[in-house]
């Protein structure tokens, strides 16, 4: 909890995890920034990856589980909350209403900044693990949902990595 001594610990970033996610949690990966911050994970029980990816409306039990996971991360004193899947962007507003901790659930939230950094005729590459279940239309829809114009959303081009072992979701 926030009452725990954090004097000798680096700040923590909270990561919401899909229920039953197949990939290794980031806490198991030792990176060059491990001395700058640590990660704390909370699984959203009952919120499957495919539901997150599809942006399905949360059921009552999923909303409750999401709220519990956010509360768990807040109790750990995290300085920010993110998701283990970029498609958590669908739940950005819900999470923001559950906490005072800054929440940036998806790298897609940087899209408005990127759109202003590049000329209108330039395209911006978005990599995803599997474009067979998250395609160009889904990307553009998400980008418009977070505030980009349709014209700017069309500048973002998706490329799936499903041809590389370990990335396919099917």
mmCIF file of C-alpha atoms in Angstrom:
data_model
loop_
_atom_site.group_PDB
_atom_site.id
_atom_site.type_symbol
_atom_site.label_atom_id
_atom_site.label_comp_id
_atom_site.label_asym_id
_atom_site.label_seq_id
_atom_site.Cartn_x
_atom_site.Cartn_y
_atom_site.Cartn_z
ATOM 1 C CA UNK A 1 0.000 0.000 0.000
ATOM 2 C CA UNK A 2 0.999 3.642 -0.154
ATOM 3 C CA UNK A 3 1.878 3.350 3.525
ATOM 4 C CA UNK A 4 4.621 0.839 2.645
ATOM 5 C CA UNK A 5 8.063 2.363 2.724
ATOM 6 C CA UNK A 6 9.176 3.319 -0.770
ATOM 7 C CA UNK A 7 12.313 5.170 0.380
ATOM 8 C CA UNK A 8 14.688 2.636 -1.180
ATOM 9 C CA UNK A 9 12.464 1.507 -4.032
ATOM 10 C CA UNK A 10 12.243 3.068 -7.462
ATOM 11 C CA UNK A 11 8.800 4.367 -8.460
ATOM 12 C CA UNK A 12 6.313 1.795 -9.687
ATOM 13 C CA UNK A 13 4.252 1.731 -12.878
ATOM 14 C CA UNK A 14 1.031 -0.272 -12.631
ATOM 15 C CA UNK A 15 0.144 -2.631 -15.462
ATOM 16 C CA UNK A 16 -3.368 -3.972 -15.997
ATOM 17 C CA UNK A 17 -3.187 -7.506 -17.413
ATOM 18 C CA UNK A 18 -5.759 -9.314 -19.514
ATOM 19 C CA UNK A 19 -7.151 -12.446 -17.889
ATOM 20 C CA UNK A 20 -5.276 -15.480 -19.139
ATOM 21 C CA UNK A 21 -2.773 -13.491 -21.236
ATOM 22 C CA UNK A 22 -0.349 -15.821 -23.010
ATOM 23 C CA UNK A 23 2.617 -13.476 -23.124
ATOM 24 C CA UNK A 24 5.231 -13.074 -20.430
ATOM 25 C CA UNK A 25 4.486 -10.286 -17.990
ATOM 26 C CA UNK A 26 6.823 -7.333 -18.325
ATOM 27 C CA UNK A 27 7.975 -7.857 -14.730
ATOM 28 C CA UNK A 28 9.702 -11.045 -15.876
ATOM 29 C CA UNK A 29 11.725 -9.161 -18.453
ATOM 30 C CA UNK A 30 14.833 -7.469 -17.088
ATOM 31 C CA UNK A 31 15.496 -4.328 -19.057
ATOM 32 C CA UNK A 32 17.902 -1.446 -18.941
ATOM 33 C CA UNK A 33 15.326 0.693 -17.129
ATOM 34 C CA UNK A 34 14.755 -1.767 -14.291
ATOM 35 C CA UNK A 35 16.791 0.430 -11.960
ATOM 36 C CA UNK A 36 14.707 3.502 -12.847
ATOM 37 C CA UNK A 37 11.264 2.042 -12.186
ATOM 38 C CA UNK A 38 9.608 -1.208 -11.261
ATOM 39 C CA UNK A 39 6.351 -2.688 -12.490
ATOM 40 C CA UNK A 40 3.405 -3.904 -10.476
ATOM 41 C CA UNK A 41 0.792 -6.072 -12.185
ATOM 42 C CA UNK A 42 -2.894 -6.616 -11.533
ATOM 43 C CA UNK A 43 -4.925 -9.068 -13.583
ATOM 44 C CA UNK A 44 -8.422 -8.035 -14.593
ATOM 45 C CA UNK A 45 -10.134 -11.332 -13.847
ATOM 46 C CA UNK A 46 -12.630 -12.349 -16.495
ATOM 47 C CA UNK A 47 -11.485 -9.771 -19.047
ATOM 48 C CA UNK A 48 -10.004 -11.959 -21.774
ATOM 49 C CA UNK A 49 -7.512 -10.693 -24.329
ATOM 50 C CA UNK A 50 -9.928 -11.268 -27.221
ATOM 51 C CA UNK A 51 -12.572 -9.173 -25.432
ATOM 52 C CA UNK A 52 -10.048 -6.365 -24.900
ATOM 53 C CA UNK A 53 -8.866 -6.606 -28.499
ATOM 54 C CA UNK A 54 -12.458 -6.411 -29.763
ATOM 55 C CA UNK A 55 -13.291 -3.534 -27.426
ATOM 56 C CA UNK A 56 -16.276 -5.393 -26.040
ATOM 57 C CA UNK A 57 -18.429 -3.495 -23.611
ATOM 58 C CA UNK A 58 -17.578 -4.530 -20.072
ATOM 59 C CA UNK A 59 -20.026 -6.775 -18.264
ATOM 60 C CA UNK A 60 -20.956 -5.967 -14.664
ATOM 61 C CA UNK A 61 -18.455 -8.539 -13.380
ATOM 62 C CA UNK A 62 -15.710 -7.250 -15.698
ATOM 63 C CA UNK A 63 -16.307 -3.662 -14.542
ATOM 64 C CA UNK A 64 -16.026 -4.853 -10.955
ATOM 65 C CA UNK A 65 -12.818 -6.775 -11.731
ATOM 66 C CA UNK A 66 -11.343 -3.752 -13.521
ATOM 67 C CA UNK A 67 -12.144 -1.532 -10.566
ATOM 68 C CA UNK A 68 -10.555 -4.065 -8.183
ATOM 69 C CA UNK A 69 -7.410 -4.263 -10.330
ATOM 70 C CA UNK A 70 -7.105 -0.452 -10.451
ATOM 71 C CA UNK A 71 -7.640 -0.302 -6.675
ATOM 72 C CA UNK A 72 -4.918 -2.936 -6.206
ATOM 73 C CA UNK A 73 -2.465 -0.874 -8.276
ATOM 74 C CA UNK A 74 -3.375 2.318 -6.430
ATOM 75 C CA UNK A 75 -2.788 0.540 -3.113
ATOM 76 C CA UNK A 76 0.736 -0.223 -4.318
ATOM 77 C CA UNK A 77 1.354 3.490 -4.776
ATOM 78 C CA UNK A 78 1.957 3.374 -8.527
ATOM 79 C CA UNK A 79 2.768 6.654 -10.263
ATOM 80 C CA UNK A 80 0.927 5.700 -13.473
ATOM 81 C CA UNK A 81 -1.239 2.904 -14.860
ATOM 82 C CA UNK A 82 -0.939 1.310 -18.291
ATOM 83 C CA UNK A 83 -2.165 -1.895 -19.922
ATOM 84 C CA UNK A 84 -0.382 -5.013 -21.141
ATOM 85 C CA UNK A 85 -2.215 -4.678 -24.457
ATOM 86 C CA UNK A 86 -2.616 -1.548 -26.568
ATOM 87 C CA UNK A 87 -6.287 -2.375 -27.009
ATOM 88 C CA UNK A 88 -6.894 -1.346 -23.402
ATOM 89 C CA UNK A 89 -7.448 2.041 -25.101
ATOM 90 C CA UNK A 90 -11.124 0.996 -25.229
ATOM 91 C CA UNK A 91 -11.278 1.285 -21.426
ATOM 92 C CA UNK A 92 -9.243 4.487 -20.986
ATOM 93 C CA UNK A 93 -12.241 6.578 -19.930
ATOM 94 C CA UNK A 94 -13.537 3.940 -17.509
ATOM 95 C CA UNK A 95 -10.153 3.624 -15.783
ATOM 96 C CA UNK A 96 -9.686 7.404 -15.603
ATOM 97 C CA UNK A 97 -12.980 7.575 -13.682
ATOM 98 C CA UNK A 98 -11.775 4.911 -11.216
ATOM 99 C CA UNK A 99 -8.560 6.592 -10.079
ATOM 100 C CA UNK A 100 -6.701 9.844 -9.613
ATOM 101 C CA UNK A 101 -3.511 8.120 -10.796
ATOM 102 C CA UNK A 102 -2.527 9.067 -14.363
ATOM 103 C CA UNK A 103 -3.643 6.338 -16.770
ATOM 104 C CA UNK A 104 -2.168 5.835 -20.220
ATOM 105 C CA UNK A 105 -3.569 2.473 -21.225
ATOM 106 C CA UNK A 106 -2.284 2.414 -24.785
ATOM 107 C CA UNK A 107 0.522 3.817 -26.899
ATOM 108 C CA UNK A 108 -2.253 4.886 -29.313
ATOM 109 C CA UNK A 109 -2.908 7.804 -26.968
ATOM 110 C CA UNK A 110 0.251 9.367 -28.433
ATOM 111 C CA UNK A 111 -1.349 9.472 -31.890
ATOM 112 C CA UNK A 112 -2.604 13.080 -31.661
ATOM 113 C CA UNK A 113 0.931 14.225 -30.849
ATOM 114 C CA UNK A 114 2.412 12.173 -33.692
ATOM 115 C CA UNK A 115 -0.159 13.518 -36.130
ATOM 116 C CA UNK A 116 1.047 17.059 -35.402
ATOM 117 C CA UNK A 117 4.733 16.129 -35.631
ATOM 118 C CA UNK A 118 4.570 14.921 -39.233
ATOM 119 C CA UNK A 119 3.387 16.588 -42.416
ATOM 120 C CA UNK A 120 -0.129 15.806 -43.640
ATOM 121 C CA UNK A 121 1.221 13.781 -46.573
ATOM 122 C CA UNK A 122 3.384 11.563 -44.334
ATOM 123 C CA UNK A 123 2.215 8.225 -42.959
ATOM 124 C CA UNK A 124 2.871 6.808 -39.495
ATOM 125 C CA UNK A 125 3.519 3.112 -38.944
ATOM 126 C CA UNK A 126 1.708 1.258 -36.155
ATOM 127 C CA UNK A 127 2.966 -2.229 -35.335
ATOM 128 C CA UNK A 128 0.621 -4.806 -33.846
ATOM 129 C CA UNK A 129 1.085 -8.412 -32.880
ATOM 130 C CA UNK A 130 -1.554 -9.715 -35.291
ATOM 131 C CA UNK A 131 -3.312 -7.631 -37.951
ATOM 132 C CA UNK A 132 -5.679 -10.500 -38.745
ATOM 133 C CA UNK A 133 -7.685 -9.622 -35.624
ATOM 134 C CA UNK A 134 -6.863 -5.888 -35.483
ATOM 135 C CA UNK A 135 -6.937 -4.373 -38.932
ATOM 136 C CA UNK A 136 -6.714 -0.935 -40.530
ATOM 137 C CA UNK A 137 -10.416 -0.232 -39.996
ATOM 138 C CA UNK A 138 -10.177 -1.084 -36.273
ATOM 139 C CA UNK A 139 -7.100 1.114 -35.905
ATOM 140 C CA UNK A 140 -8.771 4.076 -37.604
ATOM 141 C CA UNK A 141 -11.890 3.613 -35.483
ATOM 142 C CA UNK A 142 -9.802 3.655 -32.282
ATOM 143 C CA UNK A 143 -7.900 6.737 -33.416
ATOM 144 C CA UNK A 144 -11.100 8.648 -34.190
ATOM 145 C CA UNK A 145 -12.472 7.520 -30.807
ATOM 146 C CA UNK A 146 -9.513 9.145 -29.018
ATOM 147 C CA UNK A 147 -9.884 12.414 -30.900
ATOM 148 C CA UNK A 148 -8.191 12.285 -34.302
ATOM 149 C CA UNK A 149 -10.017 13.406 -37.410
ATOM 150 C CA UNK A 150 -10.780 10.669 -39.917
ATOM 151 C CA UNK A 151 -8.263 12.296 -42.264
ATOM 152 C CA UNK A 152 -5.488 12.078 -39.665
ATOM 153 C CA UNK A 153 -6.513 8.563 -38.625
ATOM 154 C CA UNK A 154 -6.034 7.398 -42.217
ATOM 155 C CA UNK A 155 -2.379 8.510 -42.057
ATOM 156 C CA UNK A 156 -1.667 5.749 -39.548
ATOM 157 C CA UNK A 157 -0.889 2.452 -41.273
ATOM 158 C CA UNK A 158 -1.027 -0.855 -39.443
ATOM 159 C CA UNK A 159 1.446 -3.697 -39.908
ATOM 160 C CA UNK A 160 0.985 -7.026 -38.157
ATOM 161 C CA UNK A 161 3.841 -9.177 -36.901
ATOM 162 C CA UNK A 162 1.881 -12.445 -36.972
ATOM 163 C CA UNK A 163 4.384 -13.943 -39.426
ATOM 164 C CA UNK A 164 6.995 -13.895 -36.625
ATOM 165 C CA UNK A 165 6.828 -16.806 -34.182
ATOM 166 C CA UNK A 166 5.084 -15.853 -30.947
ATOM 167 C CA UNK A 167 3.067 -12.911 -32.262
ATOM 168 C CA UNK A 168 0.032 -14.597 -33.850
ATOM 169 C CA UNK A 169 -3.157 -14.517 -31.775
ATOM 170 C CA UNK A 170 -5.037 -17.070 -33.879
#
